[in-house]
Short mmCIF file of C-alpha atoms in Angstrom, two decimals:
data_model
loop_
_atom_site.label_atom_id
_atom_site.label_comp_id
_atom_site.label_asym_id
_atom_site.label_seq_id
_atom_site.Cartn_x
_atom_site.Cartn_y
_atom_site.Cartn_z
CA MET A 112 90.13 66.84 109.53
CA ILE A 113 90.73 69.78 109.93
CA ASP A 114 87.32 71.59 107.61
CA PHE A 115 89.27 74.77 106.11
CA ASP A 116 86.04 75.23 104.45
CA GLU A 117 83.76 75.41 107.27
CA MET A 118 86.14 78.02 109.46
CA ILE A 119 86.13 80.11 105.96
CA HIS A 120 82.83 80.39 105.85
CA ASN A 121 82.10 81.29 109.82
CA PHE A 122 84.81 83.63 109.43
CA LEU A 123 83.25 85.65 106.60
CA LYS A 124 79.35 84.74 108.39
CA ARG A 125 78.13 87.93 109.42
CA GLU A 126 75.06 89.29 110.92
CA LEU A 127 71.71 89.00 109.63
CA SER A 128 70.33 92.87 109.75
CA GLU A 129 67.47 93.85 108.12
CA LYS A 130 67.55 96.68 105.65
CA LYS A 131 65.89 99.85 106.54
CA ILE A 132 63.27 101.18 103.82
CA GLY A 133 64.19 104.65 103.19
CA LYS A 134 67.91 103.53 102.92
CA TYR A 135 69.56 102.58 99.47
CA TYR A 136 73.07 101.54 98.58
CA PRO A 137 74.18 102.17 95.45
CA SER A 138 74.87 99.11 94.10
CA GLU A 139 71.46 98.29 94.03
CA CYS A 140 70.54 101.15 90.99
CA GLY A 141 71.92 98.89 88.23
CA SER A 142 70.48 95.31 90.32
CA CYS A 143 67.00 94.15 89.38
CA ILE A 144 64.31 96.42 91.28
CA ARG A 145 62.36 92.34 92.30
CA LYS A 146 65.82 90.91 93.86
CA SER A 147 66.64 94.34 95.80
CA TRP A 148 62.53 93.90 96.60
CA TYR A 149 63.09 90.98 97.74
CA SER A 150 66.73 91.62 99.98
CA TYR A 151 64.29 94.55 102.03
CA LYS A 152 61.18 92.69 102.42
CA ILE A 153 63.15 88.43 102.91
CA PRO A 154 66.23 89.43 104.20
CA LYS A 155 68.67 86.11 103.87
CA GLU A 156 71.99 85.04 104.93
CA VAL A 157 74.52 84.96 101.88
CA ASP A 158 75.31 81.89 100.40
CA LYS A 159 78.61 80.15 101.21
CA GLU A 160 79.58 80.54 98.21
CA LEU A 161 78.83 83.86 97.31
CA THR A 162 80.33 85.12 100.05
CA GLY A 163 84.00 83.40 99.11
CA VAL A 164 83.78 85.37 95.63
CA PHE A 165 82.82 89.14 98.34
CA GLN A 166 85.73 88.66 100.51
CA ALA A 167 87.54 87.80 96.83
CA GLY A 168 86.72 90.82 95.26
CA ASN A 169 87.59 92.22 98.71
CA MET A 170 91.11 90.85 98.19
CA VAL A 171 91.29 92.22 94.19
CA HIS A 172 90.30 96.06 95.63
CA GLU A 173 92.76 96.33 98.57
CA PHE A 174 95.25 94.58 95.75
CA ILE A 175 94.58 97.46 93.31
CA VAL A 176 94.89 99.77 95.94
CA ASP A 177 98.39 98.84 96.83
CA VAL A 178 99.19 99.55 93.06
CA LEU A 179 97.33 102.82 92.82
CA LYS A 180 100.03 104.15 96.13
CA SER A 181 103.07 102.56 94.98
CA GLU A 182 106.13 104.57 94.72
CA LYS A 183 106.57 102.34 90.93
CA ASN A 184 104.08 103.71 89.98
CA PRO A 185 105.37 107.15 89.99
CA HIS A 186 102.64 108.80 87.45
CA VAL A 187 99.30 108.37 89.50
CA ASN A 188 98.72 109.34 92.13
CA LEU A 189 96.02 107.95 94.67
CA LEU A 190 93.89 110.17 96.24
CA GLY A 191 91.20 108.92 98.17
CA SER A 192 89.96 105.15 98.47
CA GLU A 193 87.66 103.76 99.53
CA VAL A 194 85.82 107.23 100.02
CA PRO A 195 82.54 107.85 101.64
CA PHE A 196 79.44 108.66 99.69
CA LYS A 197 76.12 110.00 100.27
CA ILE A 198 73.10 111.54 98.48
CA ASP A 199 69.43 112.76 99.17
CA ILE A 200 66.93 112.08 97.04
CA ASP A 201 63.39 113.20 97.95
CA GLY A 202 63.95 112.61 101.57
CA LEU A 203 65.21 109.27 100.25
CA VAL A 204 68.81 108.55 100.97
CA VAL A 205 71.72 106.77 98.98
CA SER A 206 75.40 105.72 100.97
CA GLY A 207 77.70 103.56 100.40
CA ARG A 208 81.53 104.19 99.07
CA ILE A 209 83.80 105.22 96.64
CA ASP A 210 86.38 103.23 94.93
CA ASN A 211 88.78 105.02 94.18
CA ILE A 212 89.90 108.15 93.05
CA ILE A 213 93.13 108.75 90.88
CA ARG A 214 94.63 111.42 89.89
CA VAL A 215 97.26 110.90 86.67
CA GLU A 216 99.68 113.52 86.67
CA VAL A 217 100.97 113.43 83.22
CA ASP A 218 97.85 115.32 83.00
CA LYS A 219 96.70 115.99 85.89
CA LYS A 220 93.84 114.22 85.14
CA VAL A 221 91.26 113.20 87.86
CA TYR A 222 89.58 109.39 87.46
CA LEU A 223 86.65 108.19 89.59
CA VAL A 224 87.63 104.15 89.17
CA GLU A 225 85.05 101.37 89.68
CA VAL A 226 86.76 98.37 90.73
CA LYS A 227 85.50 95.14 89.47
CA SER A 228 86.56 91.26 90.33
CA ALA A 229 85.96 89.03 86.78
CA SER A 230 86.10 84.96 86.45
CA ALA A 231 87.26 85.72 82.70
CA LEU A 232 87.84 88.64 81.35
CA LYS A 233 87.73 87.22 77.15
CA PHE A 234 84.30 87.53 77.04
CA LEU A 235 84.56 90.88 78.88
CA ASP A 236 84.14 93.03 75.66
CA LYS A 237 81.72 96.42 77.60
CA PRO A 238 81.24 97.55 81.03
CA SER A 239 78.04 96.37 82.30
CA GLU A 240 75.15 98.80 82.90
CA SER A 241 74.60 98.32 86.43
CA HIS A 242 78.38 99.04 86.99
CA ILE A 243 78.44 102.50 84.19
CA MET A 244 74.76 103.71 86.09
CA GLN A 245 77.08 103.06 90.09
CA LEU A 246 79.74 104.90 88.80
CA GLN A 247 78.14 108.01 87.15
CA LEU A 248 76.41 108.57 90.34
CA TYR A 249 79.58 109.08 92.29
CA MET A 250 80.67 111.38 89.13
CA HIS A 251 78.12 113.02 89.50
CA LYS A 252 78.14 113.61 93.50
CA GLN A 253 82.45 114.08 93.11
CA LYS A 254 81.54 116.89 90.28
CA ILE A 255 84.85 114.36 88.14
CA HIS A 256 84.11 114.18 84.82
CA ASP A 257 86.34 110.97 84.09
CA GLY A 258 85.80 107.47 85.23
CA LEU A 259 87.36 104.03 85.02
CA VAL A 260 85.25 100.85 85.25
CA LEU A 261 88.74 98.07 86.06
CA TYR A 262 87.60 95.08 85.39
CA ILE A 263 90.50 92.35 87.19
CA GLU A 264 89.94 88.56 86.33
CA LYS A 265 90.97 87.10 89.59
CA ASN A 266 92.97 83.90 89.01
CA THR A 267 95.02 86.00 86.69
CA LEU A 268 95.17 89.94 87.82
CA LYS A 269 95.71 90.99 84.39
CA THR A 270 93.57 93.48 83.41
CA LYS A 271 90.17 95.15 81.71
CA VAL A 272 89.51 98.62 81.59
CA PHE A 273 86.44 101.33 79.84
CA ASP A 274 86.00 104.79 79.63
CA VAL A 275 83.38 106.36 80.78
CA LYS A 276 81.99 110.20 80.97
CA TYR A 277 80.01 112.10 82.85
CA ASP A 278 76.53 111.20 81.50
CA PHE A 279 73.28 113.21 83.44
CA ASN A 280 70.61 111.18 81.53
CA ILE A 281 71.85 107.73 83.49
CA VAL A 282 72.11 109.87 86.46
CA GLU A 283 68.72 110.84 86.23
CA GLU A 284 67.53 107.04 84.95
CA ALA A 285 69.75 105.93 88.20
CA VAL A 286 67.72 107.61 90.83
CA ASN A 287 64.76 107.13 88.68
CA ARG A 288 65.70 103.62 90.26
CA PHE A 289 65.56 104.16 93.73
CA ARG A 290 62.29 105.70 93.71
CA VAL A 291 60.82 103.24 91.51
CA LEU A 292 61.94 100.46 94.05
CA HIS A 293 60.81 102.51 96.99
CA ASN A 294 57.51 102.79 95.49
CA PHE A 295 57.36 99.30 95.00
CA LEU A 296 58.66 98.69 98.93
CA VAL A 297 55.70 101.09 100.88
CA SER A 298 52.90 99.94 98.94
CA GLU A 299 53.46 96.09 99.78
CA LYS A 300 53.54 95.58 95.53
CA LEU A 301 55.97 93.01 93.82
CA PRO A 302 57.91 94.77 91.11
CA ASP A 303 58.69 92.78 87.41
CA PRO A 304 61.15 90.10 87.89
CA GLU A 305 63.02 92.81 85.42
CA ALA A 306 66.59 90.56 85.44
CA ARG A 307 64.28 87.81 84.24
CA ILE A 308 62.62 90.53 80.98
CA GLU A 309 65.44 92.12 80.42
CA LYS A 310 68.47 90.05 78.17
CA ASP A 311 71.15 92.41 79.22
CA MET A 312 70.50 91.63 82.66
CA ASN A 313 69.77 87.47 83.02
CA TRP A 314 72.79 87.30 84.42
CA GLN A 315 72.02 88.55 87.23
CA CYS A 316 69.49 85.89 87.67
CA LYS A 317 71.64 82.81 88.09
CA LYS A 318 73.80 83.89 90.97
CA CYS A 319 70.27 85.51 92.76
CA ASN A 320 68.95 84.55 96.30
CA TYR A 321 65.55 85.18 95.55
CA LYS A 322 65.44 82.38 92.51
CA GLU A 323 62.64 79.84 94.29
CA GLU A 324 60.23 82.99 95.51
CA CYS A 325 60.93 84.29 92.17
CA TYR A 326 59.56 82.12 89.88
CA LYS A 327 56.70 80.75 92.41
CA ALA A 328 55.85 84.13 92.48
CA THR A 329 56.12 84.57 87.74
CA PRO A 330 56.33 80.68 86.54
CA GLU A 331 57.74 80.98 83.46
CA SER A 332 55.25 80.08 81.30
CA ILE A 333 53.75 83.99 82.16
CA LEU A 334 56.26 85.67 80.96
CA PRO A 335 56.33 88.13 78.01
#
């Protein structure tokens, strides 16, 4: 029997490469700082299950690009997709790609759209703080003050969208988090297990590649 699971994993598998201290990614700004620290110090291959999850997210994004480009939606004009993004923070480089920039033809308004896939929408009543922070960085760089976080349910393609207004205070918070991460990395000091301490971030622990290392370094019994 052909093992299609293995074939798909082989297809999606990426070469393991070390991340360079001083170069960071927008998606890390709202991630647990300890998890990001581990990803630089102890690089690991992405779990088999997660590679599939990431690919499903990529496919959902490609679908949304097709929807935005379609002549069937003439009231929306796609201005850009996978737009390169790069900022310099005190010599640190944060770079990546912006999902979509769209213009609504009705009022000529321009939005940045951050697309995220979701397993279920029914419990989603607000956007993730990490997704907002990521979008705020993009809006700051592009000088676009209207944003949308678009969640798409993978099984049904139903959507839920949240308006996000530009907030420089959130941008400063994101920038400071990169500084904090960088300082921990260069000083070789392990950050606190942020996602285990902050209730709103607990969800990040569920699919973390570094659970074993994290709990060994900081047993649950000594957390506040």
